[in-house]
Coordinates of C-alpha atoms in Angstrom, one line a residue:
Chain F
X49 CA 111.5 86.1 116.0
X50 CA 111.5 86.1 112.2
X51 CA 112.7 82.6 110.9
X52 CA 111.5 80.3 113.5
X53 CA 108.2 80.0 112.6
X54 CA 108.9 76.9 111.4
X55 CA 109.2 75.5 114.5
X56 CA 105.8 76.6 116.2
X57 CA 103.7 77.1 113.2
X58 CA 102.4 73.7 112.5
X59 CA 101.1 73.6 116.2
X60 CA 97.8 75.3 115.2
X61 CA 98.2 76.2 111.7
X62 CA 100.2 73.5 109.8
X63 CA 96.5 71.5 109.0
X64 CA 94.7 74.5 107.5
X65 CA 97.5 75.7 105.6
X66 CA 97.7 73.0 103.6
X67 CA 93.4 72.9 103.5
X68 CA 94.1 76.2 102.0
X69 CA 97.3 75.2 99.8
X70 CA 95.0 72.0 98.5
X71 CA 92.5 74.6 97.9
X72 CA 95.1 76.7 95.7
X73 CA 95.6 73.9 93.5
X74 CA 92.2 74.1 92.3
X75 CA 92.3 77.5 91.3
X76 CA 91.4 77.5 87.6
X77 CA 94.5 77.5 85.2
X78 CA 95.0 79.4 82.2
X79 CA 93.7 76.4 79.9
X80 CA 90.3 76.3 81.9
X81 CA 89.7 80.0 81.3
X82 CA 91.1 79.5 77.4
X83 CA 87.8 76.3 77.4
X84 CA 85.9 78.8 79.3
X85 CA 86.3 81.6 76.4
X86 CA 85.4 79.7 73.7
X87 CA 82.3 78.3 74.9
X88 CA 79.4 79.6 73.2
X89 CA 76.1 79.3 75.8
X90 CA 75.8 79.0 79.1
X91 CA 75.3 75.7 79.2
X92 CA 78.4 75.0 77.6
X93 CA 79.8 76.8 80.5
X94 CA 78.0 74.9 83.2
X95 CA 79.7 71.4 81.0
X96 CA 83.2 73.0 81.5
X97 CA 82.8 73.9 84.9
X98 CA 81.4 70.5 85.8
X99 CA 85.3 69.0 85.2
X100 CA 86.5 71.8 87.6
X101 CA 86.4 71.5 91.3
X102 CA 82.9 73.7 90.8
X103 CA 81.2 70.7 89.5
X104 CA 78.8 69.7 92.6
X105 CA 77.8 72.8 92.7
X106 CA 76.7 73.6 89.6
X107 CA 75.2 70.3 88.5
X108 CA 71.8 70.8 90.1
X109 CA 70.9 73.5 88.6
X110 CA 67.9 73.7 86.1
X111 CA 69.0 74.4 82.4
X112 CA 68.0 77.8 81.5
X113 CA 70.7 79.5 83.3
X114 CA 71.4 83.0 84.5
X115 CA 74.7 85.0 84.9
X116 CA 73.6 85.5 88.4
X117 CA 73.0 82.3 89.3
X118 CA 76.4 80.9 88.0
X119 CA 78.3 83.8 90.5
X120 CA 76.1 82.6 93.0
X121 CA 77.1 79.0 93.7
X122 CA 80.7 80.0 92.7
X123 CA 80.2 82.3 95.6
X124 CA 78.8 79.9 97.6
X125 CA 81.5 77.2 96.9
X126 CA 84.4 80.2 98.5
X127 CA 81.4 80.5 101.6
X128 CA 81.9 76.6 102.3
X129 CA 85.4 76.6 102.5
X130 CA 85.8 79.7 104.3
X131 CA 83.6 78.8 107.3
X132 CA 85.0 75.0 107.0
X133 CA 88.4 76.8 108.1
X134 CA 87.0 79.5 110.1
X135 CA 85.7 76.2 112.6
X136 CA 89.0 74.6 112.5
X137 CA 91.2 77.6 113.3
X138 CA 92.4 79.1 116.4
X139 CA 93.4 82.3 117.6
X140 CA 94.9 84.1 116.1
X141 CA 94.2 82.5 113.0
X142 CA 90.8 83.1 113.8
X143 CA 91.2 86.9 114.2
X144 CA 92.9 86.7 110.9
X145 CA 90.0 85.0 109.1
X146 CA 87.2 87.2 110.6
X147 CA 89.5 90.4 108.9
X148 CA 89.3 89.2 105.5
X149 CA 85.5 89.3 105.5
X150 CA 85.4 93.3 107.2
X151 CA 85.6 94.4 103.7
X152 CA 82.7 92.8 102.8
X153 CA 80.9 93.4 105.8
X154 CA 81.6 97.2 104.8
X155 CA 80.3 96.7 101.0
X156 CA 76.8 94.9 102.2
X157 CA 76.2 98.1 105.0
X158 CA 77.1 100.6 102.5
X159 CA 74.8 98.4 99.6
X160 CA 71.4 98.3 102.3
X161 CA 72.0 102.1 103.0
X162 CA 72.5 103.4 99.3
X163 CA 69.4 100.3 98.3
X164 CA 66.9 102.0 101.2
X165 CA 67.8 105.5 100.6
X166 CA 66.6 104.7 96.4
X167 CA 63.3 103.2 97.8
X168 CA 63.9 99.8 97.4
X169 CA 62.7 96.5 99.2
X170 CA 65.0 95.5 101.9
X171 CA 64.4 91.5 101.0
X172 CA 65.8 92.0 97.8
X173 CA 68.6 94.0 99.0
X174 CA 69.2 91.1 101.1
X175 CA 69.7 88.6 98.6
X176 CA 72.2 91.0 96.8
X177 CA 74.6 91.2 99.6
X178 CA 78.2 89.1 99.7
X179 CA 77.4 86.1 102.0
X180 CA 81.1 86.6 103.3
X181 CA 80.3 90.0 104.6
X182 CA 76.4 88.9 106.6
X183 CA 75.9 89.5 110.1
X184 CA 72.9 88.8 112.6
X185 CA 71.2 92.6 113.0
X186 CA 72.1 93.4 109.1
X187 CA 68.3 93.8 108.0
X188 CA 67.7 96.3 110.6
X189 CA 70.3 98.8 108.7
X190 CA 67.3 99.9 106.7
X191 CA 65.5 101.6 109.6
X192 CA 68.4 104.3 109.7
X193 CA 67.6 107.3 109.0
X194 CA 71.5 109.2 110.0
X195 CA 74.9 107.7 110.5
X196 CA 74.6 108.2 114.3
X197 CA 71.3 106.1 114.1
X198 CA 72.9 103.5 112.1
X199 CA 76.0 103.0 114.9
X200 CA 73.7 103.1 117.7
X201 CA 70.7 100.9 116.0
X202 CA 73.1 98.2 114.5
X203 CA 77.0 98.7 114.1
X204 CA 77.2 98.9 117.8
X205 CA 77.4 95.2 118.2
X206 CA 79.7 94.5 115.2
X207 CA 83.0 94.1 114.4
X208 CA 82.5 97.2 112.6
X209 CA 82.0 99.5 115.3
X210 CA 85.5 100.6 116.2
X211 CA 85.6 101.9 112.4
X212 CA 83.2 104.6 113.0
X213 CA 84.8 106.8 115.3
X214 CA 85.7 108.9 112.7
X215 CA 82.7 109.3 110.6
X216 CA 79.8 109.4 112.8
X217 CA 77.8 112.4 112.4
X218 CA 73.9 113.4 112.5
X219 CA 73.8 115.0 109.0
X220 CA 71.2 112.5 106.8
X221 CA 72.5 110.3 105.0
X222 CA 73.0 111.0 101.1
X223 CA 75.0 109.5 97.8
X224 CA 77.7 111.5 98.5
X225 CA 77.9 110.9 102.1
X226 CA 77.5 107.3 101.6
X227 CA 80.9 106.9 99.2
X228 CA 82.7 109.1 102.3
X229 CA 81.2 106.8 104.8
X230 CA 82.2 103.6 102.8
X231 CA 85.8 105.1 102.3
X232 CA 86.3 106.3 105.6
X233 CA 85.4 102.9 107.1
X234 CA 87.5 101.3 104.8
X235 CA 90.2 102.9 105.5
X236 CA 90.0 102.2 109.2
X237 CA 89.8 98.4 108.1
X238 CA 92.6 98.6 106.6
X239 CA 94.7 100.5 109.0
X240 CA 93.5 97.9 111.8
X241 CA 94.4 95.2 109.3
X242 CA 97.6 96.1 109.1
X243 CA 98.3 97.0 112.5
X244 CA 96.8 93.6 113.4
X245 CA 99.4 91.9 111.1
X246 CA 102.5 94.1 112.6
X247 CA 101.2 92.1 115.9
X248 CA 101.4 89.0 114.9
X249 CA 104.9 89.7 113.7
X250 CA 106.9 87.3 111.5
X251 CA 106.6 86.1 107.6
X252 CA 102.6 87.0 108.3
X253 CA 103.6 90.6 109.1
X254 CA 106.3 91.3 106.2
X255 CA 104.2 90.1 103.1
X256 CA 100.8 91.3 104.6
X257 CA 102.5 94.1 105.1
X258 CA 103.2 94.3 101.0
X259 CA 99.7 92.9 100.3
X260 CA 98.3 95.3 102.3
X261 CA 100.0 98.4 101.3
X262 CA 99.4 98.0 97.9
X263 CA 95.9 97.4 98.8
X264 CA 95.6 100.9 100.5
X265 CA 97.8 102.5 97.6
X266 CA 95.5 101.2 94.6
X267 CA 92.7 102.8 96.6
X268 CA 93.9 106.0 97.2
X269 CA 94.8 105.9 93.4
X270 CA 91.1 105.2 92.8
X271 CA 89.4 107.5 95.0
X272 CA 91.6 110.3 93.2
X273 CA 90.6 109.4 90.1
X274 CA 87.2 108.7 90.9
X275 CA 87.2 112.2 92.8
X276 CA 88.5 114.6 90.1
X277 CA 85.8 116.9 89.2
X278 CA 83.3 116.3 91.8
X279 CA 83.2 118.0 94.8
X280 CA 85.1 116.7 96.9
X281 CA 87.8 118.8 98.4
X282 CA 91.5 118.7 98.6
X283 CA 91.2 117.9 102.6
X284 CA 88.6 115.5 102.3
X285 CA 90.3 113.8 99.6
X286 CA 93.2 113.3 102.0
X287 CA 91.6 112.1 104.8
X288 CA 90.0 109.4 102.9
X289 CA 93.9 107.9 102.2
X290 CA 95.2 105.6 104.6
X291 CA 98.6 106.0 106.8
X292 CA 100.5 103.4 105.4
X293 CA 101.8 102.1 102.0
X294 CA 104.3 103.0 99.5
X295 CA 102.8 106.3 99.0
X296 CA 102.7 107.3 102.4
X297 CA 103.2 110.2 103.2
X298 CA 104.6 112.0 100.6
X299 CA 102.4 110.8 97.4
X300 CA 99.5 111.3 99.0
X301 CA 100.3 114.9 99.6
X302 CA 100.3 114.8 95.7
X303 CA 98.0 113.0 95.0
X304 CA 95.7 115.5 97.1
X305 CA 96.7 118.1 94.6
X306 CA 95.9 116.5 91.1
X307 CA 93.1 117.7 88.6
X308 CA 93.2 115.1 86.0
X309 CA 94.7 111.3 85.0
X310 CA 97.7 112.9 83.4
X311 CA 98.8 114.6 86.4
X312 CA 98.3 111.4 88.2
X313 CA 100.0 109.4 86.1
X314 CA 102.6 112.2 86.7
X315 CA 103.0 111.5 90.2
X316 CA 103.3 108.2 89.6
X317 CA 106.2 108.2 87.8
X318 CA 108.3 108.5 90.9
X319 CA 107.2 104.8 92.3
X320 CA 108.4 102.2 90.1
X321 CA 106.2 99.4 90.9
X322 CA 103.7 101.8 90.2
X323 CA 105.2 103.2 87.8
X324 CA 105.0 100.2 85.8
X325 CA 101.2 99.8 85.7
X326 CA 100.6 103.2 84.3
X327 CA 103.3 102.9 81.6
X328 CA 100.8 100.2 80.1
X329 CA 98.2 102.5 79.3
X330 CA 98.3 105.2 76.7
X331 CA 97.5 109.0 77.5
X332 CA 94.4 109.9 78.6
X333 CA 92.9 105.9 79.0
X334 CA 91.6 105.0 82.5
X335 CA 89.8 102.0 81.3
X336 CA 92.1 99.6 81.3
X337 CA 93.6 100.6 84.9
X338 CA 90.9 98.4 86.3
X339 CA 92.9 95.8 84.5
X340 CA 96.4 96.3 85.1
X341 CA 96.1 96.6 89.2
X342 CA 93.8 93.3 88.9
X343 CA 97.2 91.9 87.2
X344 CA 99.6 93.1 89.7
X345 CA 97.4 92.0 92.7
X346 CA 97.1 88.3 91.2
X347 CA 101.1 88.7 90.5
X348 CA 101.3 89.7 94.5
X349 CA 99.0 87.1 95.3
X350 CA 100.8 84.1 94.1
X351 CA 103.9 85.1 95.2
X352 CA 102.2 85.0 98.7
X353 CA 102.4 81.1 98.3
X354 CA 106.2 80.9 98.0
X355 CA 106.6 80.7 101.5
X356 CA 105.6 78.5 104.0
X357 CA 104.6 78.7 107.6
X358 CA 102.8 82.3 107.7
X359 CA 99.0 83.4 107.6
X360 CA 98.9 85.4 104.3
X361 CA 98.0 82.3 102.4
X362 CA 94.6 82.7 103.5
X363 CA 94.4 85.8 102.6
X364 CA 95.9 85.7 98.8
X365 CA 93.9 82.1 98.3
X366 CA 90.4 84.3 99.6
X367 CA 91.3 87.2 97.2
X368 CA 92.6 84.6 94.3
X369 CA 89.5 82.9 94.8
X370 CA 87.5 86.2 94.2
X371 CA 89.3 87.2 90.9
X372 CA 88.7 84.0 89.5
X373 CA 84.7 84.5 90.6
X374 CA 85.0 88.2 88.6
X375 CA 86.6 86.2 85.9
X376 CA 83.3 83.7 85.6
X377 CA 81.0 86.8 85.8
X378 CA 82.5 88.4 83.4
X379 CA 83.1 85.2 80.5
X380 CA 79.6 84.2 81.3
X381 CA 77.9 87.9 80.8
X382 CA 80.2 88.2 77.3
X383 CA 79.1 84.8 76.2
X384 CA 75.2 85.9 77.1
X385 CA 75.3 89.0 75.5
X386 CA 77.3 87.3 72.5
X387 CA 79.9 89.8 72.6
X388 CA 83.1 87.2 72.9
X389 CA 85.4 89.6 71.4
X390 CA 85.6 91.4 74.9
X391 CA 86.5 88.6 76.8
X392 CA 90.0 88.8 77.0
X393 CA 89.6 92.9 78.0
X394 CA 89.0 92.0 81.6
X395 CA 90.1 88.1 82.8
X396 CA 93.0 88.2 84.5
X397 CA 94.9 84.5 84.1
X398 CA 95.9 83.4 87.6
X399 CA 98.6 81.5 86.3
Chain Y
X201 CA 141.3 68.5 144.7
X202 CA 140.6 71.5 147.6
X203 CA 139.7 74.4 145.3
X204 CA 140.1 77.7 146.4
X205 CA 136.2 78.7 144.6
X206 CA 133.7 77.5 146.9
X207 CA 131.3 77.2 142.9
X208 CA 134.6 74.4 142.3
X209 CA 134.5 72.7 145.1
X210 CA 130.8 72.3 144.6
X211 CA 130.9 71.1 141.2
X212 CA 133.4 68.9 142.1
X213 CA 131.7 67.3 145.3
X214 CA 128.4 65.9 143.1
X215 CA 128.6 62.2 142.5
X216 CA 129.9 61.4 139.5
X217 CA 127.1 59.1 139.2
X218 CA 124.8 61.8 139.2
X219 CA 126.5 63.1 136.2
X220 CA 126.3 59.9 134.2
X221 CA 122.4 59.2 135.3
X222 CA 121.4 62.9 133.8
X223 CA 123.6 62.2 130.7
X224 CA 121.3 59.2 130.2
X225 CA 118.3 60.9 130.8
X226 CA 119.0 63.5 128.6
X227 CA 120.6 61.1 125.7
X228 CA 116.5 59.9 125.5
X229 CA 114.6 62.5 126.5
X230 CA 115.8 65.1 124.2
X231 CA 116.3 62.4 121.8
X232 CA 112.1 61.8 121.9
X233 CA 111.7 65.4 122.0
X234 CA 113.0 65.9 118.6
X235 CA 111.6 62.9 117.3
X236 CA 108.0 64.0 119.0
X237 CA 108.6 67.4 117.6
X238 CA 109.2 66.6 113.7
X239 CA 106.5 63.8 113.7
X240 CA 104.1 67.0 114.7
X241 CA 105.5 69.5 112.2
X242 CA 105.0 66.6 109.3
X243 CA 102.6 65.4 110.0
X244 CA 99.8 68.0 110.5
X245 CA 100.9 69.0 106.9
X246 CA 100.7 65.7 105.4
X247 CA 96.9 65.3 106.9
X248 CA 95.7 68.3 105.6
X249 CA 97.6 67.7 102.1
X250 CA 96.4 64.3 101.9
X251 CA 92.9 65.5 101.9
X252 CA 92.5 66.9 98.1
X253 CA 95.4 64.9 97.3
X254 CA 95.6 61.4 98.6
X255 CA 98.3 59.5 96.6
X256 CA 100.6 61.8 98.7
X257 CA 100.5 59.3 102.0
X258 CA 102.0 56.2 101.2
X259 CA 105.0 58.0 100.3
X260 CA 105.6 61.0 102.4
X261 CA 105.1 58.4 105.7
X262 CA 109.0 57.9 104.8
X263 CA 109.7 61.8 106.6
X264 CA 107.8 60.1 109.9
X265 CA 110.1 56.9 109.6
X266 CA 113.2 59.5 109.4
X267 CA 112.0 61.2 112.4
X268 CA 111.4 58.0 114.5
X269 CA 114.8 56.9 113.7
X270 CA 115.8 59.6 115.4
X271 CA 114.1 58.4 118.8
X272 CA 115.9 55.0 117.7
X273 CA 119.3 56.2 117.7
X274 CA 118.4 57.9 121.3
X275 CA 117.3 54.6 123.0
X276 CA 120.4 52.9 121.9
X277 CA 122.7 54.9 123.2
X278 CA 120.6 55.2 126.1
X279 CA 121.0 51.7 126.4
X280 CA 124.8 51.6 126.0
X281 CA 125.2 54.3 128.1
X282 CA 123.4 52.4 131.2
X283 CA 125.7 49.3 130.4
X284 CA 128.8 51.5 131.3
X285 CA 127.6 53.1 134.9
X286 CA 129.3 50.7 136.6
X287 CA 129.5 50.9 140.9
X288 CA 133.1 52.1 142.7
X289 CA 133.9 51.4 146.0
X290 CA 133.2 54.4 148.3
X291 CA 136.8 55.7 148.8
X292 CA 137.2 55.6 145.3
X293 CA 133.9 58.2 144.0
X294 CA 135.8 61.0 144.2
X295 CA 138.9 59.8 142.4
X296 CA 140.2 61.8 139.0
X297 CA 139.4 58.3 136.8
X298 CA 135.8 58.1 138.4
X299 CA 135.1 62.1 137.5
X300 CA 136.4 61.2 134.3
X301 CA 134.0 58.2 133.3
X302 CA 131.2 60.1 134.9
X303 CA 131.8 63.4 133.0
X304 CA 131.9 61.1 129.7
X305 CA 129.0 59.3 130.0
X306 CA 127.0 63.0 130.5
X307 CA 129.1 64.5 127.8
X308 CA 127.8 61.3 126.0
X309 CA 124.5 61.6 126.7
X310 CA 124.2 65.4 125.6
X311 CA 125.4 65.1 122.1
X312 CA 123.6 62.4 121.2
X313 CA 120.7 63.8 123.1
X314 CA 120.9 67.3 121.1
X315 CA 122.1 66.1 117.8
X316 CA 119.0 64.3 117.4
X317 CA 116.9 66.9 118.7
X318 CA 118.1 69.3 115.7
X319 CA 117.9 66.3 113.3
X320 CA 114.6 65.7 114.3
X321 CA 113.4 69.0 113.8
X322 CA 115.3 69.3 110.9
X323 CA 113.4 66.1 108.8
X324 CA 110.3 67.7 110.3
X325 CA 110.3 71.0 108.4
X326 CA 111.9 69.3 105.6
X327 CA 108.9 66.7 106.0
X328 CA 106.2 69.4 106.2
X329 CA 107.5 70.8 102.6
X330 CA 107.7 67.6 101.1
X331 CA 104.3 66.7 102.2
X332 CA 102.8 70.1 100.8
X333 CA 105.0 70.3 97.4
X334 CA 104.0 66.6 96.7
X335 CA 100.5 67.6 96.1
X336 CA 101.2 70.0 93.7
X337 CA 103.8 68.7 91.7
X338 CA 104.6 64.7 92.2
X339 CA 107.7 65.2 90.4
X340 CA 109.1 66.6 93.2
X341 CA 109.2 64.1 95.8
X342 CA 112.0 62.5 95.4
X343 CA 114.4 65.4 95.0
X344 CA 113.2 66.9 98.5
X345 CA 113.4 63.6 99.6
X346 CA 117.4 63.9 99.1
X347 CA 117.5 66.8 101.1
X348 CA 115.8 64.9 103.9
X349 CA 118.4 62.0 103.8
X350 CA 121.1 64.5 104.4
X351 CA 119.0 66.5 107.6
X352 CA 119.1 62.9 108.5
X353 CA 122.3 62.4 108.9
X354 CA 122.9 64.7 111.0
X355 CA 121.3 62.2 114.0
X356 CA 123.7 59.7 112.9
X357 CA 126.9 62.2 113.3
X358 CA 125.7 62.7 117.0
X359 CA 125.4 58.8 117.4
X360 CA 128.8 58.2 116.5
X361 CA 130.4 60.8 118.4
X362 CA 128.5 59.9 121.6
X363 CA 129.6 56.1 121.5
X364 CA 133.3 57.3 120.9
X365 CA 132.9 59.8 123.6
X366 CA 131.1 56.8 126.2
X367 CA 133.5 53.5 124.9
X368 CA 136.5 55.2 127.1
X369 CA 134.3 55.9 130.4
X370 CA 136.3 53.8 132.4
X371 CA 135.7 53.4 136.2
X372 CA 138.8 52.6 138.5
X373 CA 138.9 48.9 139.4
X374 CA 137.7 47.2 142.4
X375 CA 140.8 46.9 144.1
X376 CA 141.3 50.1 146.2

């Protein structure tokens, strides 16, 4: 019953939430990023970071120092204390913690395919995947030649598997197929997600239920942008939206039907929150959308922390924590490249 | 005393003492059981706080003392209440002044007994938030702290009303 999780909660989740809330408050504030923007090599970086809770991490590392390598132990740092409270957690809170990593899970499969099908080496593909998102048979996705190989060989055994019922078929597999595929699968996630989440009931269920749907609707805005003028088709297009979310059913239906930015923006105009993103770019702009939904997901995202006693915490503190890793790649490649007048185009403050 | 409801005349026939002893037994147990409960709730908060920030124990201990209190308050009027269950002479169990000191005493026993349980749960939650806030913002201790004080006194309102309630349990004198 909603407003009596305070009196169970703590049982099995009271310790990791506040792991995860002690996490939060080592999020990086908007005076480390202003440190961050003025630095002028990498190594200045590397100094800055060393005063942050990325300190141990960093400090090993030998002096000429790649873009790459700095995402990397950042990376790894998020690894550590993921699995540190995927071992203390129970179900369900287990369950819950497994989800949040399905996304990535889908990116590295879709990354292997599209690697093998351009010829290259499967180590190195390997080593480019999202440590979040490995599992045991994951090198053996390169063997595949269809999608029907590919569930039978490997994504039998996953947590994946149930994804695929809609998109298995024995037509080879190709760029365009590949983007469906990863879409497709996506979508499932996230319509398992959420249903997952309406189990559980509760504070977890309401605001993952906002998280979530906001989720599904900045994707469908995406793959219609992405989508107009290639061939996809009307019908394809909106099978590839999910079946929840603000813009369900009815924007979707319009969505299906637009030909260019303006006429999404159009549609658009008739959901505030919404709305409100698209008002901040000027006609005919899509660069900066990137931007704006990154905003209104971190805005989300802390509001996720208001309350106590729930499980979307550890969701907003994993997706916080991955903004703020975008943020570092993208500082350190405009400080490499010596082009710090772009920094402030794309870091999103947390707070 | 001969109800016409056979349900009456049951109710009626159990001992009064019976009444009393379960008044006791629940004026402790449930006492405990909120006490046991909010020391759970705050504390598995305050561990996992106290790990990137920990300054925070010393202080936030004080929400476990405001739950244990609550146990207190539940083994002294468990206490009292015993020192009142006195013995009546046979003929006399089933008189109107015997129902009544029996019926007082269990009265007695379950407002205390579920006064504290909310109080204790109440300092819990209250606990757990303090613990959690504390390490972000050390300002805010004391204010939630206030808060707790009044959840707190909640126990105490159940204490006095139960030791009201049990001082006029009376049992009828020896003498027949």
């Amino acid at each position: 019953m909603y407003g009596f999780e305070a009196l169970t909660f703590n049982i099995h989740g009271g310790y990791l939430e506040a792991i995860v809330r002690g996490h939060r408050s080592g999020l990086l504030t908007a005076a480390d990023y202003n440190n961050l923007c003025q630095c002028e090599t990498l190594d200045d970086i590397k100094m800055h970071l060393s005063a942050t809770e990325y300190g141990p991490y960093l400090q090993n590392e030998p002096s000429p120092l790649h873009t790459t390598t700095i995402v990397e132990k950042c990376t790894l740092k998020l690894v550590d204390e993921y699995k540190h409270m995927l071992c203390q957690a129970t179900e369900p809170l287990s369950t819950f913690l497994e989800y949040i990593t399905y996304g990535h899970m889908i990116d590295n499969v879709v990354l292997i395919v599209t690697g093998t099908l351009h010829e290259r080496d499967v180590q190195e593909l390997l080593e480019k995947c999202h440590p979040l998102g490995m599992f045991d048979s994951i090198a053996t996705l390169a063997v595949a030649q269809n999608m029907r190989e590919l569930y039978r060989l490997v994504l039998v055994d996953t947590p994946l598997a149930p994804y695929f019922s809609e998109c298995i078929t024995s037509e080879d597999l190709d760029d365009m197929n590949i983007e469906i595929m990863r879409n497709t699968l996506y979508k499932a996630y996230l319509e398992d997600f959420y249903k997952f989440c309406q189990k559980l009931g509760g504070a977890t269920a309401e605001i993952m239920s906002d998280l979530l749907a906001f989720e599904a609707d900045r994707r469908a805005i995406n793959i219609t942008i992405n989508s107009i003028g290639t061939e996809l088709t009307r019908d394809d297009r909106r099978k590839l939206y999910s079946n929840f979310g603000l813009l369900y059913p009815y924007g979707h239906e319009e969505l299906a039907a637009c030909e260019d930015i303006d006429q999404v923006r159009a549609v658009m105009e008739k959901y505030p929150p919404y709305q409100t993103i698209f008002v901040r770019l000027s006609y005919g702009e899509s660069q900066m959308l990137d931007k704006a939904f990154y905003e209104e997901e971190v805005k989300r995202l802390c509001l996720a922390f208001e309350q106590q006693f729930h499980y979307a915490v550890f969701f907003a503190y994993m997706r916080l924590r991955e903004q703020e890793i975008r943020n570092l790649m993208w500082i350190s490649e405009c400080v490499a490249q010596n082009q710090k007048s772009r920094i402030h185009d794309s870091v999103v403050f947390t707070f | 005393m001969a109800g016409s409801s056979s349900w009456s005349r049951a109710l009626m026939l159990i001992s009064p003492y019976t009444f009393a002893s379960i008044g006791i037994a629940i004026s402790i147990g449930v006492s405990v059981l909120g006490a046991a409960w909010g020391i759970y709730i705050t504390g598995s908060s305050l561990i996992g706080a106290a790990i990137k920030a920990p300054r925070i124990t010393s202080k936030n201990l004080i929400s476990v003392i405001f739950c244990e209190a609550v146990a207190i308050y539940g083994v002294i009027v468990a206490i009292i209440l015993q020192t009142k269950l006195e013995s009546v002479p046979e003929s006399q169990i089933y008189a109107p002044e015997s129902l009544r000191a029996g019926y007082a005493i269990f009265a007695s026993g379950i407002i205390v007994g579920f006064a504290n349980l909310f109080c204790g749960l109440c300092v819990g939650i209250i606990g757990s938030s303090c613990a959690l806030s504390d390490a972000q913002n050390s300002t805010l201790f004391v204010k939630i702290l206030v808060i707790e004080i009044f959840g707190s006194a909640l126990g105490l309102f159940g204490v006095i009303v139960g030791i009201i309630m049990s001082s006029q349990a009376t049992w009828p004198a020896k003498a027949a």
